[in-house]
Amino acid sequence: MAAALDPTLALALADAILALHLAIVAFNLVMPPAILAGAWRGWRWVRHRGLRLGHLGGMGVVALQAALGDLCFLTVWEAELRRAAGQQGSGGSFVETLLAEALYVDVPLAVLIPIYLGWAGLSLALWWLVPPRRPGAR
């Protein structure tokens, strides 16, 4: 896939995927505490059905990949693009150096799997504890 790309384009795409990946992780991490705080404070936006479906879907993908013991597909795509750009390991672009430090942790997948599954379970439980509004409801 990425082997036919211009190295500069491959590196830019890898950086874009890394930035998107970090944004998704931040969204998935922030939503459960925000939902709980929003339920307590009466914030209507935490009950937005589309937002909640997006979060639950994202956590579902994370949980499924964790249960299968697979790396995130965004991590795989980023690595393939970095290889296509001729980049070996880390320490490439400024964007990679900055964002990868925030995103990637150096712990075994076996440690992360129960964390991912637990966070997904919490996200699912919040669907019932703080239910989203039905479409058209105010």
Coordinates of N, CA, C and O in Angstrom, one line a residue:
M1 N 0.8 -1.2 0.0 CA 0.0 0.0 0.0 C 0.9 1.2 0.0 O 0.9 2.0 -0.9
A2 N 1.6 1.5 1.1 CA 2.4 2.7 1.2 C 3.7 2.7 0.5 O 4.3 3.8 0.3
A3 N 4.1 1.6 0.0 CA 5.4 1.5 -0.7 C 5.5 2.3 -1.9 O 6.6 2.8 -2.3
A4 N 4.4 2.6 -2.6 CA 4.4 3.4 -3.8 C 4.3 4.9 -3.6 O 4.4 5.7 -4.5
L5 N 4.2 5.3 -2.4 CA 4.0 6.7 -2.0 C 5.4 7.5 -2.0 O 6.4 6.9 -1.7
D6 N 5.3 8.7 -2.4 CA 6.5 9.6 -2.2 C 6.8 9.7 -0.7 O 5.9 9.8 0.1
P7 N 8.1 9.6 -0.4 CA 8.5 9.5 1.1 C 8.0 10.8 1.9 O 7.6 10.6 3.0
T8 N 8.0 11.9 1.2 CA 7.5 13.1 1.9 C 6.0 13.0 2.2 O 5.5 13.4 3.3
L9 N 5.2 12.5 1.2 CA 3.8 12.3 1.4 C 3.5 11.3 2.5 O 2.7 11.4 3.3
A10 N 4.3 10.2 2.4 CA 4.1 9.1 3.4 C 4.4 9.6 4.8 O 3.6 9.2 5.7
L11 N 5.4 10.4 5.0 CA 5.7 10.9 6.3 C 4.6 11.9 6.8 O 4.2 11.8 7.9
A12 N 4.1 12.7 5.9 CA 3.0 13.6 6.2 C 1.7 12.8 6.6 O 1.0 13.2 7.6
L13 N 1.4 11.8 5.9 CA 0.3 11.0 6.2 C 0.4 10.2 7.5 O -0.5 10.1 8.3
A14 N 1.7 9.7 7.8 CA 1.9 9.1 9.0 C 1.7 10.0 10.2 O 1.1 9.7 11.2
D15 N 2.2 11.3 10.0 CA 2.0 12.3 11.1 C 0.5 12.6 11.3 O 0.1 12.8 12.4
A16 N -0.2 12.7 10.2 CA -1.7 12.9 10.3 C -2.4 11.8 11.0 O -3.3 12.1 11.8
I17 N -2.0 10.6 10.7 CA -2.6 9.4 11.4 C -2.3 9.5 12.9 O -3.1 9.2 13.7
L18 N -1.0 9.8 13.2 CA -0.6 9.9 14.6 C -1.4 10.9 15.3 O -1.9 10.7 16.4
A19 N -1.6 12.1 14.7 CA -2.4 13.2 15.3 C -3.9 12.7 15.5 O -4.5 13.0 16.6
L20 N -4.4 12.1 14.5 CA -5.8 11.6 14.6 C -5.9 10.5 15.7 O -6.9 10.6 16.5
H21 N -4.9 9.7 15.8 CA -4.9 8.6 16.8 C -4.9 9.2 18.2 O -5.7 8.8 19.1
L22 N -4.1 10.2 18.4 CA -4.0 10.9 19.7 C -5.3 11.6 20.0 O -5.8 11.5 21.2
A23 N -6.0 12.2 19.0 CA -7.3 12.8 19.3 C -8.3 11.8 19.7 O -9.1 12.0 20.6
I24 N -8.3 10.7 19.0 CA -9.3 9.6 19.3 C -9.1 9.1 20.8 O -10.0 8.9 21.5
V25 N -7.8 8.8 21.1 CA -7.5 8.4 22.4 C -7.9 9.4 23.5 O -8.5 9.0 24.5
A26 N -7.6 10.7 23.2 CA -8.1 11.7 24.2 C -9.6 11.7 24.3 O -10.1 11.8 25.5
F27 N -10.3 11.6 23.2 CA -11.8 11.6 23.2 C -12.3 10.4 24.1 O -13.1 10.5 24.9
N28 N -11.7 9.2 23.8 CA -12.1 8.0 24.5 C -11.8 8.1 26.0 O -12.5 7.5 26.8
L29 N -10.7 8.7 26.4 CA -10.3 8.9 27.8 C -11.2 9.9 28.5 O -11.5 9.7 29.7
V30 N -11.5 11.0 27.9 CA -12.2 12.1 28.5 C -13.7 11.9 28.6 O -14.3 12.4 29.6
M31 N -14.3 11.1 27.7 CA -15.7 11.0 27.7 C -16.3 10.4 29.0 O -17.3 11.0 29.5
P32 N -15.8 9.3 29.5 CA -16.5 8.8 30.7 C -16.5 9.8 31.9 O -17.6 10.0 32.5
P33 N -15.4 10.4 32.3 CA -15.5 11.4 33.3 C -16.3 12.6 33.0 O -17.1 13.1 33.8
A34 N -16.3 13.0 31.7 CA -17.2 14.1 31.3 C -18.7 13.7 31.4 O -19.5 14.5 31.8
I35 N -19.0 12.5 31.0 CA -20.4 12.0 31.1 C -20.8 12.0 32.6 O -21.9 12.5 32.9
L36 N -20.0 11.5 33.5 CA -20.3 11.5 34.9 C -20.5 13.0 35.4 O -21.4 13.3 36.2
A37 N -19.5 13.8 35.1 CA -19.6 15.2 35.6 C -20.8 15.9 35.0 O -21.5 16.7 35.6
G38 N -21.1 15.6 33.7 CA -22.2 16.2 33.0 C -23.6 15.8 33.6 O -24.5 16.6 33.7
A39 N -23.6 14.5 34.0 CA -24.9 14.0 34.6 C -25.1 14.8 35.9 O -26.2 15.1 36.2
W40 N -24.0 15.0 36.7 CA -24.1 15.6 38.0 C -24.4 17.1 37.8 O -25.2 17.7 38.5
R41 N -23.8 17.7 36.8 CA -24.0 19.2 36.6 C -25.1 19.6 35.7 O -25.4 20.7 35.5
G42 N -25.8 18.6 35.1 CA -26.9 18.9 34.2 C -26.5 19.3 32.8 O -27.2 20.0 32.1
W43 N -25.3 19.0 32.3 CA -24.8 19.3 31.0 C -25.6 18.5 30.0 O -25.5 17.3 29.9
R44 N -26.3 19.1 29.1 CA -27.1 18.4 28.1 C -26.2 17.7 27.0 O -26.6 16.7 26.5
W45 N -25.1 18.3 26.7 CA -24.3 17.8 25.6 C -23.8 16.3 25.9 O -23.5 15.6 25.0
V46 N -23.7 16.0 27.2 CA -23.2 14.6 27.5 C -24.2 13.5 27.2 O -23.9 12.4 27.2
R47 N -25.4 14.0 26.9 CA -26.5 13.0 26.5 C -26.8 13.0 25.0 O -27.7 12.4 24.6
H48 N -25.9 13.7 24.3 CA -26.1 13.7 22.8 C -25.9 12.3 22.2 O -24.8 11.7 22.4
R49 N -26.9 11.8 21.6 CA -26.9 10.4 21.1 C -25.7 10.2 20.1 O -25.0 9.1 20.2
G50 N -25.5 11.0 19.2 CA -24.4 10.8 18.2 C -23.1 10.8 18.8 O -22.2 10.0 18.5
L51 N -22.8 11.7 19.8 CA -21.6 11.8 20.5 C -21.4 10.5 21.3 O -20.3 9.9 21.2
R52 N -22.4 10.1 22.0 CA -22.3 8.9 22.8 C -22.1 7.6 21.9 O -21.4 6.7 22.3
L53 N -22.8 7.6 20.8 CA -22.6 6.4 19.9 C -21.2 6.4 19.3 O -20.6 5.3 19.2
G54 N -20.7 7.6 19.0 CA -19.3 7.7 18.5 C -18.3 7.2 19.5 O -17.4 6.4 19.2
H55 N -18.5 7.6 20.8 CA -17.7 7.1 21.9 C -17.8 5.6 22.1 O -16.8 4.9 22.2
L56 N -19.0 5.1 22.2 CA -19.2 3.7 22.4 C -18.6 2.9 21.3 O -18.0 1.8 21.5
G57 N -18.8 3.3 20.1 CA -18.2 2.6 18.9 C -16.7 2.6 18.9 O -16.1 1.6 18.7
G58 N -16.1 3.8 19.3 CA -14.7 3.8 19.4 C -14.1 2.9 20.4 O -13.2 2.2 20.2
M59 N -14.8 2.9 21.6 CA -14.4 2.0 22.7 C -14.6 0.5 22.3 O -13.9 -0.3 22.7
G60 N -15.7 0.3 21.5 CA -15.9 -1.1 21.1 C -14.8 -1.6 20.2 O -14.4 -2.7 20.3
V61 N -14.3 -0.7 19.3 CA -13.2 -1.1 18.4 C -11.9 -1.4 19.3 O -11.2 -2.4 19.1
V62 N -11.7 -0.5 20.2 CA -10.5 -0.7 21.1 C -10.6 -2.0 21.9 O -9.7 -2.8 22.0
A63 N -11.8 -2.3 22.5 CA -12.0 -3.5 23.2 C -11.8 -4.7 22.4 O -11.2 -5.7 22.8
L64 N -12.4 -4.7 21.2 CA -12.3 -5.9 20.3 C -10.8 -6.1 19.9 O -10.4 -7.3 19.9
Q65 N -10.1 -5.1 19.5 CA -8.7 -5.3 19.2 C -7.9 -5.8 20.4 O -7.0 -6.6 20.2
A66 N -8.2 -5.3 21.6 CA -7.5 -5.7 22.8 C -7.8 -7.2 23.0 O -6.9 -8.0 23.3
A67 N -9.1 -7.5 22.9 CA -9.5 -8.9 23.2 C -8.8 -9.9 22.2 O -8.5 -11.0 22.6
L68 N -8.6 -9.4 21.0 CA -7.9 -10.3 20.0 C -6.4 -10.2 20.1 O -5.7 -11.0 19.4
G69 N -5.9 -9.3 20.9 CA -4.5 -9.2 21.1 C -3.8 -8.5 19.9 O -2.6 -8.6 19.7
D70 N -4.6 -7.7 19.1 CA -4.1 -7.0 18.0 C -3.6 -5.6 18.3 O -4.2 -5.0 19.2
L71 N -2.7 -5.1 17.5 CA -2.3 -3.7 17.6 C -3.4 -2.9 16.9 O -4.1 -3.4 16.0
C72 N -3.6 -1.7 17.3 CA -4.5 -0.8 16.7 C -4.2 -0.6 15.2 O -3.0 -0.4 14.9
F73 N -5.2 -0.6 14.4 CA -5.0 -0.5 13.0 C -4.3 0.9 12.6 O -3.6 1.0 11.7
L74 N -4.6 1.9 13.4 CA -4.0 3.2 13.2 C -2.5 3.1 13.4 O -1.7 3.7 12.7
T75 N -2.1 2.4 14.5 CA -0.6 2.2 14.7 C 0.0 1.4 13.6 O 1.1 1.8 13.2
V76 N -0.7 0.4 13.1 CA -0.1 -0.4 12.0 C 0.0 0.5 10.7 O 1.1 0.5 10.1
W77 N -1.0 1.3 10.4 CA -0.9 2.1 9.2 C 0.2 3.2 9.3 O 0.9 3.4 8.4
E78 N 0.3 3.8 10.5 CA 1.3 4.8 10.7 C 2.7 4.1 10.5 O 3.6 4.7 9.9
A79 N 2.9 3.0 11.1 CA 4.2 2.3 11.0 C 4.6 2.0 9.5 O 5.7 2.1 9.1
E80 N 3.5 1.5 8.8 CA 3.8 1.2 7.3 C 4.1 2.5 6.6 O 5.0 2.4 5.7
L81 N 3.5 3.6 6.9 CA 3.8 4.8 6.2 C 5.2 5.3 6.6 O 5.9 5.8 5.7
R82 N 5.6 5.1 7.8 CA 6.9 5.6 8.2 C 8.0 4.7 7.5 O 9.0 5.2 7.1
R83 N 7.7 3.4 7.4 CA 8.6 2.6 6.6 C 8.7 3.0 5.2 O 9.8 3.1 4.6
A84 N 7.6 3.3 4.6 CA 7.6 3.8 3.2 C 8.3 5.1 3.0 O 8.9 5.4 2.0
A85 N 8.4 5.9 4.1 CA 9.1 7.2 4.0 C 10.6 7.0 4.3 O 11.4 7.9 4.3
G86 N 11.0 5.7 4.6 CA 12.4 5.4 4.9 C 12.8 5.7 6.3 O 14.0 5.7 6.7
Q87 N 11.8 5.8 7.2 CA 12.1 6.1 8.6 C 12.2 4.8 9.4 O 11.3 4.0 9.3
Q88 N 13.2 4.7 10.1 CA 13.5 3.5 10.9 C 13.3 3.9 12.4 O 14.0 4.7 12.9
G89 N 12.4 3.2 13.1 CA 12.1 3.5 14.5 C 11.5 4.8 14.7 O 10.9 5.4 13.9
S90 N 11.8 5.4 15.9 CA 11.3 6.7 16.2 C 12.3 7.8 16.0 O 13.4 7.5 15.6
G91 N 12.0 9.0 16.4 CA 12.9 10.1 16.3 C 12.9 10.7 14.9 O 13.9 11.3 14.5
G92 N 11.8 10.6 14.2 CA 11.6 11.2 12.9 C 11.2 12.7 12.9 O 12.0 13.5 13.4
S93 N 10.1 12.9 12.5 CA 9.6 14.3 12.3 C 9.3 14.9 13.7 O 9.2 14.2 14.7
F94 N 9.2 16.2 13.7 CA 8.9 16.9 15.0 C 7.5 16.5 15.5 O 7.4 16.3 16.7
V95 N 6.6 16.4 14.6 CA 5.2 16.0 15.0 C 5.2 14.6 15.6 O 4.7 14.4 16.7
E96 N 6.0 13.7 15.0 CA 6.1 12.3 15.6 C 6.7 12.4 16.9 O 6.2 11.7 17.9
T97 N 7.8 13.1 17.1 CA 8.5 13.1 18.4 C 7.5 13.7 19.5 O 7.4 13.1 20.6
L98 N 6.8 14.7 19.1 CA 5.9 15.4 20.1 C 4.7 14.5 20.5 O 4.4 14.3 21.6
L99 N 4.0 14.0 19.4 CA 2.8 13.3 19.7 C 3.0 11.8 20.1 O 2.3 11.3 21.0
A100 N 4.0 11.2 19.6 CA 4.3 9.8 20.0 C 4.6 9.7 21.5 O 4.2 8.7 22.1
E101 N 5.3 10.7 22.0 CA 5.6 10.7 23.4 C 4.4 10.7 24.3 O 4.3 10.0 25.3
A102 N 3.3 11.4 23.8 CA 2.1 11.4 24.5 C 1.2 10.2 24.3 O 0.4 9.8 25.2
L103 N 1.3 9.6 23.2 CA 0.4 8.5 22.8 C 0.9 7.1 23.2 O 0.2 6.3 23.8
Y104 N 2.2 6.8 22.9 CA 2.7 5.4 23.1 C 3.3 5.3 24.5 O 4.2 6.0 24.9
V105 N 2.9 4.2 25.2 CA 3.5 3.9 26.5 C 4.3 2.6 26.3 O 3.9 1.7 25.5
D106 N 5.3 2.5 27.1 CA 6.2 1.3 27.0 C 5.8 0.3 28.1 O 6.5 0.1 29.1
V107 N 4.7 -0.3 27.8 CA 4.2 -1.4 28.7 C 3.7 -2.6 27.8 O 3.3 -2.3 26.7
P108 N 3.8 -3.8 28.4 CA 3.3 -4.9 27.6 C 1.8 -4.8 27.3 O 1.0 -4.3 28.1
L109 N 1.4 -5.3 26.1 CA 0.0 -5.4 25.7 C -0.8 -6.1 26.8 O -2.0 -5.7 27.0
A110 N -0.3 -7.1 27.4 CA -1.0 -7.8 28.5 C -1.4 -6.9 29.6 O -2.4 -7.2 30.3
V111 N -0.7 -5.8 29.9 CA -1.1 -4.9 30.9 C -2.2 -4.0 30.4 O -3.1 -3.6 31.1
L112 N -2.1 -3.6 29.1 CA -3.1 -2.7 28.6 C -4.4 -3.3 28.3 O -5.5 -2.6 28.4
I113 N -4.5 -4.6 28.0 CA -5.7 -5.2 27.6 C -6.8 -5.1 28.7 O -7.9 -4.7 28.4
P114 N -6.5 -5.4 30.0 CA -7.6 -5.3 31.0 C -8.0 -3.8 31.2 O -9.1 -3.5 31.5
I115 N -7.0 -2.9 31.0 CA -7.4 -1.5 31.1 C -8.3 -1.1 30.0 O -9.4 -0.4 30.2
Y116 N -8.0 -1.5 28.7 CA -8.9 -1.2 27.6 C -10.3 -1.8 27.8 O -11.3 -1.2 27.6
L117 N -10.3 -3.1 28.2 CA -11.6 -3.8 28.4 C -12.4 -3.1 29.5 O -13.6 -3.0 29.4
G118 N -11.7 -2.8 30.6 CA -12.4 -2.1 31.7 C -13.0 -0.8 31.3 O -14.1 -0.4 31.7
W119 N -12.2 0.0 30.6 CA -12.7 1.3 30.2 C -13.9 1.2 29.2 O -14.8 2.0 29.3
A120 N -13.8 0.2 28.3 CA -14.9 -0.1 27.4 C -16.2 -0.5 28.2 O -17.3 -0.1 28.0
G121 N -16.0 -1.3 29.3 CA -17.1 -1.7 30.1 C -17.7 -0.6 30.9 O -18.9 -0.5 31.0
L122 N -16.9 0.4 31.3 CA -17.4 1.6 32.0 C -18.2 2.4 31.0 O -19.2 2.9 31.3
S123 N -17.7 2.5 29.8 CA -18.4 3.3 28.7 C -19.7 2.7 28.4 O -20.7 3.4 28.3
L124 N -19.8 1.4 28.4 CA -21.1 0.7 28.1 C -22.0 0.9 29.3 O -23.2 1.1 29.1
A125 N -21.5 0.8 30.5 CA -22.3 1.0 31.7 C -22.9 2.4 31.8 O -24.0 2.6 32.2
L126 N -22.1 3.3 31.3 CA -22.6 4.7 31.3 C -23.7 4.9 30.3 O -24.5 5.9 30.5
W127 N -23.9 4.1 29.3 CA -25.0 4.2 28.4 C -26.3 4.0 29.2 O -27.3 4.6 28.9
W128 N -26.3 3.1 30.2 CA -27.5 2.9 31.0 C -27.6 3.8 32.2 O -28.7 4.2 32.6
L129 N -26.4 4.1 32.8 CA -26.4 5.0 34.0 C -26.8 6.4 33.7 O -27.4 7.1 34.4
V130 N -26.3 6.9 32.5 CA -26.5 8.3 32.1 C -26.9 8.1 30.6 O -26.2 8.3 29.7
P131 N -28.2 7.7 30.4 CA -28.6 7.4 29.0 C -28.6 8.6 28.1 O -28.9 9.7 28.6
P132 N -28.3 8.4 26.8 CA -28.4 9.5 25.9 C -29.8 9.8 25.6 O -30.7 9.0 25.8
R133 N -30.1 11.0 25.1 CA -31.4 11.4 24.7 C -31.9 10.7 23.5 O -31.1 10.3 22.6
R134 N -33.1 10.4 23.4 CA -33.7 9.8 22.2 C -33.7 10.8 21.1 O -33.8 12.0 21.4
P135 N -33.6 10.4 19.9 CA -33.6 11.4 18.7 C -34.9 12.2 18.8 O -35.9 11.7 19.0
G136 N -34.7 13.5 18.7 CA -35.8 14.5 18.7 C -36.2 14.9 20.1 O -37.0 15.8 20.2
A137 N -35.7 14.3 21.1 CA -36.0 14.7 22.5 C -35.2 15.9 22.9 O -34.1 16.1 22.4
R138 N -35.8 16.7 23.7 CA -35.1 17.9 24.2 C -34.6 17.8 25.6 O -34.8 17.4 26.5

